[in-house]
């Protein structure tokens, strides 16, 4: 175990030294740290079964901080100019993605059953902008398109969380597991989580803003306070029988609305902390899921993964953006850059914790899709972003940032 910890800490330190160089070579952090985990498993330096036993706190902590941080970064007041497109992607495209993925899973793998098929679809619906950093940071890509992808990625994991929780609860109930809560109880938990999260986020953001205004809050400690607030949202909801993950997401939205102008700066420390724990989750994913994938891989799983990253993502996006003013080239670009990443694998690991071996068939499908996405989206992000940027750079005079010429 000491050797494994030394390898992990050494890999994280080394990444800090060469991360910019690796990213210029299209090697993202998820690619590198999944490989680290897989190598640890292959060399026997760490035992996947013992690692999975202590994984729950890490997984839950990561999801809480990611949900809160992503939501807190979204400022509704700044997005009004493009609100229609965000609503289209999140209110139309995301539900269509879940439904299409659910039907596809039921058709290709009927052995999953209704609930595990829904778990697969909902867990793979959220996108992860971290896998496409060259897209959302490349100035050659028009800023409205970069912002569209960033906002979608920041919100869709929180929106998908209730569906994932319902699917896990339904699967547990169907399997007759002793701790299965059932769908009705899960719905109550979701409602309580929303209420607790909004109350804690508004209250915490308003208090921090009030203390900052009076000079009571030390600048260097504000970020730590936000870190604690995210955990408080989760723990408060759990304490009163609510869903802590939904509370974290709603708390982040409420905090972003109540914290004022300094809110985004105060979320930076939380994002750095969640970045660290996410690296550990990618290593755990490589350690636990890669051997599971190698043991359970089949043609049906690969076909689903390919379709999930293409048709299941791109068709709903195309339908949602009809009439949005974006040309077909831009719609295809937005549709392709829907990488599956941290949220999807965290949902899979939560299913393992809740359902045990019953979740393995669904986990294999999710793991294969995420692994494929890590590679194809990680490697294609920079060249396709540059190519798209050049194409829209040659747009006709008077065209908008999406390449459309107004009438």
CSV table of C-alpha atoms in Angstrom, one decimal:
chain,number,residue,atom,x,y,z
A,1,UNK,CA,0.0,0.0,0.0
A,2,UNK,CA,2.9,2.4,0.8
A,3,UNK,CA,4.3,1.8,-2.7
A,4,UNK,CA,1.0,2.5,-4.3
A,5,UNK,CA,0.5,5.7,-2.3
A,6,UNK,CA,4.1,6.8,-3.3
A,7,UNK,CA,3.3,6.2,-7.0
A,8,UNK,CA,0.0,8.1,-6.7
A,9,UNK,CA,1.5,11.1,-5.0
A,10,UNK,CA,4.5,11.1,-7.3
A,11,UNK,CA,2.3,11.0,-10.3
A,12,UNK,CA,0.3,14.0,-9.1
A,13,UNK,CA,3.4,15.9,-8.4
A,14,UNK,CA,4.9,15.0,-11.8
A,15,UNK,CA,1.7,16.1,-13.5
A,16,UNK,CA,2.0,19.5,-11.8
A,17,UNK,CA,5.5,19.8,-13.4
A,18,UNK,CA,4.6,18.7,-17.0
A,19,UNK,CA,0.8,19.2,-17.3
A,20,UNK,CA,1.1,22.0,-19.8
A,21,UNK,CA,3.5,20.1,-22.0
A,22,UNK,CA,1.4,17.0,-21.9
A,23,UNK,CA,-1.8,18.9,-22.8
A,24,UNK,CA,-0.1,20.5,-25.8
A,25,UNK,CA,0.5,16.9,-26.9
A,26,UNK,CA,-3.3,16.1,-26.4
A,27,UNK,CA,-2.7,14.0,-23.3
A,28,UNK,CA,-5.2,15.2,-20.7
A,29,UNK,CA,-5.2,14.4,-17.0
A,30,UNK,CA,-8.0,11.8,-17.3
A,31,UNK,CA,-6.0,9.8,-19.9
A,32,UNK,CA,-2.8,9.9,-17.8
A,33,UNK,CA,-4.3,9.0,-14.5
A,34,UNK,CA,-6.6,6.2,-15.8
A,35,UNK,CA,-3.3,4.7,-17.2
A,36,UNK,CA,-1.7,5.2,-13.8
A,37,UNK,CA,-4.5,3.3,-12.1
A,38,UNK,CA,-4.5,0.5,-14.7
A,39,UNK,CA,-0.7,0.1,-14.3
A,40,UNK,CA,-1.1,-0.2,-10.6
A,41,UNK,CA,-3.7,-3.0,-11.1
A,42,UNK,CA,-1.5,-4.7,-13.7
A,43,UNK,CA,1.6,-4.7,-11.5
A,44,UNK,CA,-0.3,-5.9,-8.4
A,45,UNK,CA,0.8,-2.8,-6.5
A,46,UNK,CA,-2.8,-2.2,-5.3
A,47,UNK,CA,-5.7,-4.6,-4.9
A,48,UNK,CA,-8.8,-3.4,-6.8
A,49,UNK,CA,-11.2,-5.2,-4.4
A,50,UNK,CA,-9.7,-3.7,-1.3
A,51,UNK,CA,-9.5,-0.2,-3.0
A,52,UNK,CA,-13.2,-0.4,-3.8
A,53,UNK,CA,-14.1,-1.0,-0.2
A,54,UNK,CA,-12.8,2.4,1.0
A,55,UNK,CA,-13.9,4.3,-2.1
A,56,UNK,CA,-17.3,5.6,-1.0
A,57,UNK,CA,-16.0,8.7,1.0
A,58,UNK,CA,-13.8,9.8,-1.9
A,59,UNK,CA,-16.5,9.3,-4.5
A,60,UNK,CA,-19.1,11.2,-2.4
A,61,UNK,CA,-16.7,14.0,-1.6
A,62,UNK,CA,-15.7,14.4,-5.2
A,63,UNK,CA,-19.3,14.5,-6.5
A,64,UNK,CA,-20.4,17.0,-3.8
A,65,UNK,CA,-17.6,19.4,-4.6
A,66,UNK,CA,-18.0,19.1,-8.4
A,67,UNK,CA,-21.7,19.6,-8.3
A,68,UNK,CA,-21.5,22.6,-6.0
A,69,UNK,CA,-18.5,24.2,-7.8
A,70,UNK,CA,-20.0,23.7,-11.3
A,71,UNK,CA,-23.4,25.2,-10.2
A,72,UNK,CA,-21.8,28.1,-8.3
A,73,UNK,CA,-19.9,29.1,-11.4
A,74,UNK,CA,-23.1,29.7,-13.5
A,75,UNK,CA,-24.3,33.3,-13.2
A,76,UNK,CA,-27.8,33.6,-14.6
A,77,UNK,CA,-27.5,37.3,-15.0
A,78,UNK,CA,-24.6,36.9,-17.3
A,79,UNK,CA,-26.2,34.3,-19.5
A,80,UNK,CA,-29.5,36.0,-20.4
A,81,UNK,CA,-28.3,37.0,-23.9
A,82,UNK,CA,-27.9,33.3,-24.9
A,83,UNK,CA,-30.5,31.8,-22.5
A,84,UNK,CA,-32.6,30.2,-25.2
A,85,UNK,CA,-29.7,28.0,-26.4
A,86,UNK,CA,-28.9,26.9,-22.8
A,87,UNK,CA,-32.6,26.0,-22.2
A,88,UNK,CA,-32.7,24.1,-25.5
A,89,UNK,CA,-29.6,22.0,-24.6
A,90,UNK,CA,-30.5,21.3,-21.0
A,91,UNK,CA,-34.3,21.3,-21.2
A,92,UNK,CA,-34.7,19.5,-24.5
A,93,UNK,CA,-31.4,17.9,-25.5
A,94,UNK,CA,-30.6,16.4,-22.2
A,95,UNK,CA,-33.9,14.6,-21.6
A,96,UNK,CA,-33.9,13.4,-25.2
A,97,UNK,CA,-30.4,12.0,-24.6
A,98,UNK,CA,-31.5,10.1,-21.5
A,99,UNK,CA,-34.6,8.7,-23.3
A,100,UNK,CA,-32.7,7.7,-26.4
A,101,UNK,CA,-29.9,6.1,-24.4
A,102,UNK,CA,-32.4,4.3,-22.2
A,103,UNK,CA,-34.3,2.8,-25.3
A,104,UNK,CA,-31.0,1.9,-26.9
A,105,UNK,CA,-29.8,0.1,-23.7
A,106,UNK,CA,-33.1,-1.8,-23.5
A,107,UNK,CA,-32.8,-2.9,-27.1
A,108,UNK,CA,-29.1,-3.8,-27.2
A,109,UNK,CA,-28.9,-5.3,-23.7
A,110,UNK,CA,-32.3,-6.4,-22.5
A,111,UNK,CA,-30.7,-8.3,-19.6
A,112,UNK,CA,-30.0,-5.0,-17.9
A,113,UNK,CA,-33.7,-4.5,-17.1
A,114,UNK,CA,-35.5,-1.2,-17.0
A,115,UNK,CA,-33.7,0.3,-14.0
A,116,UNK,CA,-30.2,-0.5,-14.9
A,117,UNK,CA,-30.8,0.6,-18.5
A,118,UNK,CA,-32.0,3.9,-17.1
A,119,UNK,CA,-29.0,4.1,-14.9
A,120,UNK,CA,-26.7,3.7,-17.9
A,121,UNK,CA,-28.5,6.3,-19.9
A,122,UNK,CA,-28.7,8.9,-17.1
A,123,UNK,CA,-25.1,8.3,-16.0
A,124,UNK,CA,-23.8,8.8,-19.5
A,125,UNK,CA,-26.0,11.9,-20.3
A,126,UNK,CA,-23.8,14.5,-18.5
A,127,UNK,CA,-20.8,16.0,-20.3
A,128,UNK,CA,-17.4,16.9,-18.9
A,129,UNK,CA,-15.7,20.0,-20.2
A,130,UNK,CA,-12.5,18.9,-18.5
A,131,UNK,CA,-12.0,16.3,-21.3
A,132,UNK,CA,-12.3,19.0,-23.9
A,133,UNK,CA,-10.2,21.8,-22.3
A,134,UNK,CA,-8.6,22.8,-25.6
A,135,UNK,CA,-12.1,23.5,-26.9
A,136,UNK,CA,-13.4,25.7,-24.1
A,137,UNK,CA,-10.1,27.6,-23.7
A,138,UNK,CA,-9.1,28.0,-27.4
A,139,UNK,CA,-9.7,31.6,-28.4
A,140,UNK,CA,-10.1,30.5,-32.0
A,141,UNK,CA,-13.5,29.0,-31.0
A,142,UNK,CA,-16.1,31.8,-30.8
A,143,UNK,CA,-16.7,32.7,-27.1
A,144,UNK,CA,-20.5,32.1,-27.3
A,145,UNK,CA,-19.8,28.5,-28.4
A,146,UNK,CA,-17.2,28.0,-25.7
A,147,UNK,CA,-19.6,29.4,-23.1
A,148,UNK,CA,-22.4,27.2,-24.4
A,149,UNK,CA,-20.3,24.0,-23.9
A,150,UNK,CA,-19.1,25.2,-20.5
A,151,UNK,CA,-22.5,26.0,-19.1
A,152,UNK,CA,-24.0,22.8,-20.4
A,153,UNK,CA,-21.3,20.8,-18.8
A,154,UNK,CA,-21.6,22.7,-15.5
A,155,UNK,CA,-25.3,22.1,-15.2
A,156,UNK,CA,-26.2,18.8,-16.8
A,157,UNK,CA,-24.5,16.6,-14.2
A,158,UNK,CA,-26.7,18.2,-11.5
A,159,UNK,CA,-29.8,17.9,-13.6
A,160,UNK,CA,-29.1,14.2,-14.3
A,161,UNK,CA,-28.3,13.4,-10.6
A,162,UNK,CA,-32.0,12.9,-9.6
A,163,UNK,CA,-32.6,10.5,-12.5
A,164,UNK,CA,-29.5,8.5,-11.5
A,165,UNK,CA,-30.6,8.3,-7.9
A,166,UNK,CA,-34.1,7.2,-8.9
A,167,UNK,CA,-32.6,4.5,-11.2
A,168,UNK,CA,-30.4,3.2,-8.4
A,169,UNK,CA,-33.3,3.2,-6.0
A,170,UNK,CA,-35.5,1.4,-8.5
A,171,UNK,CA,-32.8,-1.2,-9.2
A,172,UNK,CA,-32.3,-1.8,-5.5
A,173,UNK,CA,-36.0,-2.2,-5.0
A,174,UNK,CA,-36.3,-4.6,-8.0
A,175,UNK,CA,-33.5,-6.7,-6.7
A,176,UNK,CA,-35.0,-6.9,-3.2
A,177,UNK,CA,-31.9,-5.5,-1.6
A,178,UNK,CA,-32.4,-4.9,2.2
A,179,UNK,CA,-31.3,-1.3,2.0
A,180,UNK,CA,-33.2,-0.5,-1.2
A,181,UNK,CA,-35.3,2.7,-0.5
A,182,UNK,CA,-37.7,2.4,-3.4
A,183,UNK,CA,-38.7,5.1,-5.9
A,184,UNK,CA,-41.3,6.8,-3.7
A,185,UNK,CA,-38.7,7.3,-0.9
A,186,UNK,CA,-36.1,8.5,-3.4
A,187,UNK,CA,-38.5,11.2,-4.7
A,188,UNK,CA,-39.1,12.5,-1.1
A,189,UNK,CA,-35.3,12.6,-0.6
A,190,UNK,CA,-34.9,14.6,-3.8
A,191,UNK,CA,-37.5,17.2,-2.7
A,192,UNK,CA,-35.9,17.5,0.7
A,193,UNK,CA,-32.5,17.9,-0.8
A,194,UNK,CA,-33.7,20.7,-3.1
A,195,UNK,CA,-35.1,22.6,-0.1
A,196,UNK,CA,-32.1,22.2,2.2
A,197,UNK,CA,-29.6,23.0,-0.6
A,198,UNK,CA,-31.4,26.2,-1.6
A,199,UNK,CA,-31.7,27.4,2.0
A,200,UNK,CA,-28.1,26.6,2.9
A,201,UNK,CA,-26.7,28.1,-0.4
A,202,UNK,CA,-28.7,31.3,-0.1
A,203,UNK,CA,-28.0,31.7,3.6
A,204,UNK,CA,-24.3,30.9,3.3
A,205,UNK,CA,-23.8,33.1,0.3
A,206,UNK,CA,-25.6,36.0,1.9
A,207,UNK,CA,-23.7,35.7,5.2
A,208,UNK,CA,-20.4,35.6,3.4
A,209,UNK,CA,-21.3,38.6,1.3
A,210,UNK,CA,-22.4,40.5,4.5
A,211,UNK,CA,-19.2,39.6,6.4
A,212,UNK,CA,-17.1,40.5,3.4
A,213,UNK,CA,-18.8,43.9,3.1
A,214,UNK,CA,-18.0,44.7,6.8
A,215,UNK,CA,-14.4,43.5,6.5
A,216,UNK,CA,-14.9,40.6,8.9
A,217,UNK,CA,-14.0,37.9,6.4
A,218,UNK,CA,-10.3,37.3,5.7
A,219,UNK,CA,-9.6,37.0,2.0
A,220,UNK,CA,-7.4,34.0,2.4
A,221,UNK,CA,-10.0,32.0,4.3
A,222,UNK,CA,-13.1,32.7,2.2
A,223,UNK,CA,-12.4,29.9,-0.2
A,224,UNK,CA,-12.1,27.4,2.7
A,225,UNK,CA,-15.4,28.7,4.0
A,226,UNK,CA,-17.0,27.9,0.6
A,227,UNK,CA,-15.5,24.4,0.7
A,228,UNK,CA,-17.1,23.8,4.0
A,229,UNK,CA,-20.4,25.3,2.9
A,230,UNK,CA,-20.5,22.7,0.0
A,231,UNK,CA,-20.0,19.9,2.5
A,232,UNK,CA,-22.6,21.5,4.9
A,233,UNK,CA,-25.2,21.4,2.2
A,234,UNK,CA,-24.6,17.7,1.7
A,235,UNK,CA,-24.5,16.8,5.4
A,236,UNK,CA,-27.5,18.9,6.4
A,237,UNK,CA,-29.6,17.2,3.7
A,238,UNK,CA,-28.5,13.8,4.8
A,239,UNK,CA,-29.2,14.6,8.4
A,240,UNK,CA,-32.8,15.4,7.7
A,241,UNK,CA,-33.4,12.5,5.3
A,242,UNK,CA,-32.7,14.4,2.0
A,243,UNK,CA,-30.5,13.7,-1.0
A,244,UNK,CA,-27.2,15.3,-0.3
A,245,UNK,CA,-26.0,15.4,-3.9
A,246,UNK,CA,-29.1,17.3,-5.1
A,247,UNK,CA,-28.6,19.6,-2.1
A,248,UNK,CA,-25.0,20.3,-3.1
A,249,UNK,CA,-26.0,21.2,-6.7
A,250,UNK,CA,-28.9,23.4,-5.6
A,251,UNK,CA,-26.8,24.9,-2.9
A,252,UNK,CA,-24.2,25.8,-5.5
A,253,UNK,CA,-26.8,27.5,-7.7
A,254,UNK,CA,-28.2,29.4,-4.7
A,255,UNK,CA,-24.7,30.4,-3.5
A,256,UNK,CA,-23.8,31.8,-7.0
A,257,UNK,CA,-26.9,33.9,-7.0
A,258,UNK,CA,-26.5,35.2,-3.4
A,259,UNK,CA,-22.7,35.6,-3.0
A,260,UNK,CA,-22.3,38.7,-5.2
A,261,UNK,CA,-19.4,39.7,-7.4
A,262,UNK,CA,-16.7,38.0,-5.3
A,263,UNK,CA,-18.5,34.7,-5.4
A,264,UNK,CA,-16.6,33.2,-8.5
A,265,UNK,CA,-13.3,34.1,-6.9
A,266,UNK,CA,-14.2,32.4,-3.7
A,267,UNK,CA,-15.1,29.2,-5.5
A,268,UNK,CA,-11.5,28.9,-6.9
A,269,UNK,CA,-10.2,27.0,-3.9
A,270,UNK,CA,-13.0,24.6,-4.0
A,271,UNK,CA,-12.3,23.9,-7.7
A,272,UNK,CA,-8.7,23.3,-6.9
A,273,UNK,CA,-9.6,20.9,-4.1
A,274,UNK,CA,-12.1,19.1,-6.3
A,275,UNK,CA,-9.5,18.9,-9.0
A,276,UNK,CA,-7.1,17.0,-6.7
A,277,UNK,CA,-9.7,14.5,-5.5
A,278,UNK,CA,-10.9,14.0,-9.1
A,279,UNK,CA,-7.4,12.9,-10.0
A,280,UNK,CA,-7.7,10.3,-7.3
A,281,UNK,CA,-11.0,9.2,-8.7
A,282,UNK,CA,-9.5,8.8,-12.2
A,283,UNK,CA,-6.8,6.6,-10.7
A,284,UNK,CA,-9.4,4.5,-8.8
A,285,UNK,CA,-11.3,4.2,-12.0
A,286,UNK,CA,-8.3,2.8,-13.8
A,287,UNK,CA,-7.5,0.5,-10.9
A,288,UNK,CA,-11.1,-0.9,-10.5
A,289,UNK,CA,-12.9,-0.4,-13.7
A,290,UNK,CA,-10.2,-1.3,-16.3
A,291,UNK,CA,-9.9,-4.9,-15.0
A,292,UNK,CA,-13.7,-5.2,-14.8
A,293,UNK,CA,-13.9,-4.0,-18.4
A,294,UNK,CA,-11.3,-6.4,-19.6
A,295,UNK,CA,-13.3,-9.3,-18.0
A,296,UNK,CA,-16.7,-8.2,-19.2
A,297,UNK,CA,-16.1,-6.6,-22.6
A,298,UNK,CA,-18.2,-7.8,-25.5
A,299,UNK,CA,-19.3,-6.5,-28.9
A,300,UNK,CA,-22.7,-5.2,-27.6
A,301,UNK,CA,-21.0,-3.0,-25.0
A,302,UNK,CA,-18.6,-1.5,-27.6
A,303,UNK,CA,-21.5,-0.8,-30.0
A,304,UNK,CA,-23.5,0.9,-27.2
A,305,UNK,CA,-20.4,3.0,-26.2
A,306,UNK,CA,-19.8,4.1,-29.8
A,307,UNK,CA,-23.5,5.0,-30.3
A,308,UNK,CA,-23.7,6.8,-27.0
A,309,UNK,CA,-20.8,9.1,-28.0
A,310,UNK,CA,-22.3,9.8,-31.4
A,311,UNK,CA,-26.0,9.2,-32.2
A,312,UNK,CA,-27.3,9.3,-28.7
A,313,UNK,CA,-25.5,12.6,-28.1
A,314,UNK,CA,-25.5,14.3,-31.5
A,315,UNK,CA,-29.1,13.6,-32.6
A,316,UNK,CA,-30.7,15.2,-29.5
A,317,UNK,CA,-28.4,18.2,-29.7
A,318,UNK,CA,-29.3,18.7,-33.4
A,319,UNK,CA,-33.0,18.4,-32.6
A,320,UNK,CA,-32.7,20.8,-29.6
A,321,UNK,CA,-30.8,23.4,-31.6
A,322,UNK,CA,-33.2,23.5,-34.6
A,323,UNK,CA,-34.2,27.2,-35.0
A,324,UNK,CA,-31.5,28.4,-32.6
A,325,UNK,CA,-29.6,30.4,-35.3
A,326,UNK,CA,-26.6,28.1,-35.3
A,327,UNK,CA,-25.4,26.6,-38.6
A,328,UNK,CA,-24.9,22.9,-39.2
A,329,UNK,CA,-21.2,23.1,-38.8
A,330,UNK,CA,-21.5,24.6,-35.3
A,331,UNK,CA,-24.3,22.2,-34.3
A,332,UNK,CA,-22.1,19.2,-35.3
A,333,UNK,CA,-19.2,20.7,-33.4
A,334,UNK,CA,-21.3,21.2,-30.2
A,335,UNK,CA,-22.8,17.7,-30.6
A,336,UNK,CA,-19.4,16.0,-31.0
A,337,UNK,CA,-17.9,17.7,-27.9
A,338,UNK,CA,-20.1,16.0,-25.4
A,339,UNK,CA,-17.3,14.0,-23.6
A,340,UNK,CA,-18.3,11.7,-20.8
A,341,UNK,CA,-16.1,12.0,-17.8
A,342,UNK,CA,-15.9,12.4,-14.0
A,343,UNK,CA,-19.7,12.7,-13.3
A,344,UNK,CA,-20.4,9.5,-15.3
A,345,UNK,CA,-17.8,7.4,-13.6
A,346,UNK,CA,-18.7,8.8,-10.1
A,347,UNK,CA,-22.3,7.7,-10.8
A,348,UNK,CA,-21.1,4.3,-11.7
A,349,UNK,CA,-19.0,4.0,-8.6
A,350,UNK,CA,-22.0,5.1,-6.5
A,351,UNK,CA,-24.1,2.3,-8.1
A,352,UNK,CA,-21.4,-0.2,-7.1
A,353,UNK,CA,-21.6,1.1,-3.5
A,354,UNK,CA,-25.4,0.9,-3.5
A,355,UNK,CA,-26.1,-2.3,-5.5
A,356,UNK,CA,-22.9,-4.3,-5.2
A,357,UNK,CA,-22.3,-7.0,-7.9
A,358,UNK,CA,-25.8,-6.4,-9.3
A,359,UNK,CA,-24.5,-3.1,-10.8
A,360,UNK,CA,-21.6,-4.8,-12.6
A,361,UNK,CA,-23.3,-5.1,-16.1
A,362,UNK,CA,-24.2,-1.4,-16.0
A,363,UNK,CA,-20.8,-0.4,-14.7
A,364,UNK,CA,-19.1,-2.2,-17.5
A,365,UNK,CA,-21.1,-0.3,-20.1
A,366,UNK,CA,-20.5,3.1,-18.4
A,367,UNK,CA,-16.8,2.3,-17.9
A,368,UNK,CA,-16.2,1.3,-21.6
A,369,UNK,CA,-18.1,4.5,-22.8
A,370,UNK,CA,-16.0,6.7,-20.5
A,371,UNK,CA,-12.7,5.1,-21.4
A,372,UNK,CA,-13.5,5.5,-25.1
A,373,UNK,CA,-14.5,9.1,-24.5
A,374,UNK,CA,-11.4,9.9,-22.5
A,375,UNK,CA,-9.3,8.7,-25.5
A,376,UNK,CA,-11.3,10.0,-28.5
A,377,UNK,CA,-12.4,13.4,-27.0
A,378,UNK,CA,-9.1,13.9,-25.3
A,379,UNK,CA,-7.1,13.4,-28.5
A,380,UNK,CA,-9.5,15.2,-30.9
A,381,UNK,CA,-10.2,18.3,-28.8
A,382,UNK,CA,-7.3,20.4,-29.8
A,383,UNK,CA,-7.1,19.6,-33.6
A,384,UNK,CA,-10.9,19.8,-34.1
A,385,UNK,CA,-11.1,23.1,-32.1
A,386,UNK,CA,-8.4,24.6,-34.2
A,387,UNK,CA,-10.0,23.4,-37.4
A,388,UNK,CA,-13.4,24.7,-36.4
A,389,UNK,CA,-11.9,28.0,-35.3
A,390,UNK,CA,-10.2,28.4,-38.7
A,391,UNK,CA,-13.5,27.7,-40.5
A,392,UNK,CA,-15.5,30.2,-38.6
A,393,UNK,CA,-12.7,32.7,-38.9
A,394,UNK,CA,-13.4,32.7,-42.6
A,395,UNK,CA,-17.1,33.5,-42.2
A,396,UNK,CA,-18.7,36.2,-44.3
A,397,UNK,CA,-18.6,39.8,-43.2
A,398,UNK,CA,-21.5,40.7,-40.8
A,399,UNK,CA,-21.9,37.0,-39.6
A,400,UNK,CA,-22.3,36.5,-35.9
A,401,UNK,CA,-20.0,34.4,-33.7
A,402,UNK,CA,-21.9,31.2,-34.8
A,403,UNK,CA,-21.3,31.9,-38.5
A,404,UNK,CA,-24.8,33.1,-39.3
A,405,UNK,CA,-25.5,36.2,-41.4
A,406,UNK,CA,-28.5,38.1,-40.0
A,407,UNK,CA,-31.2,39.0,-42.5
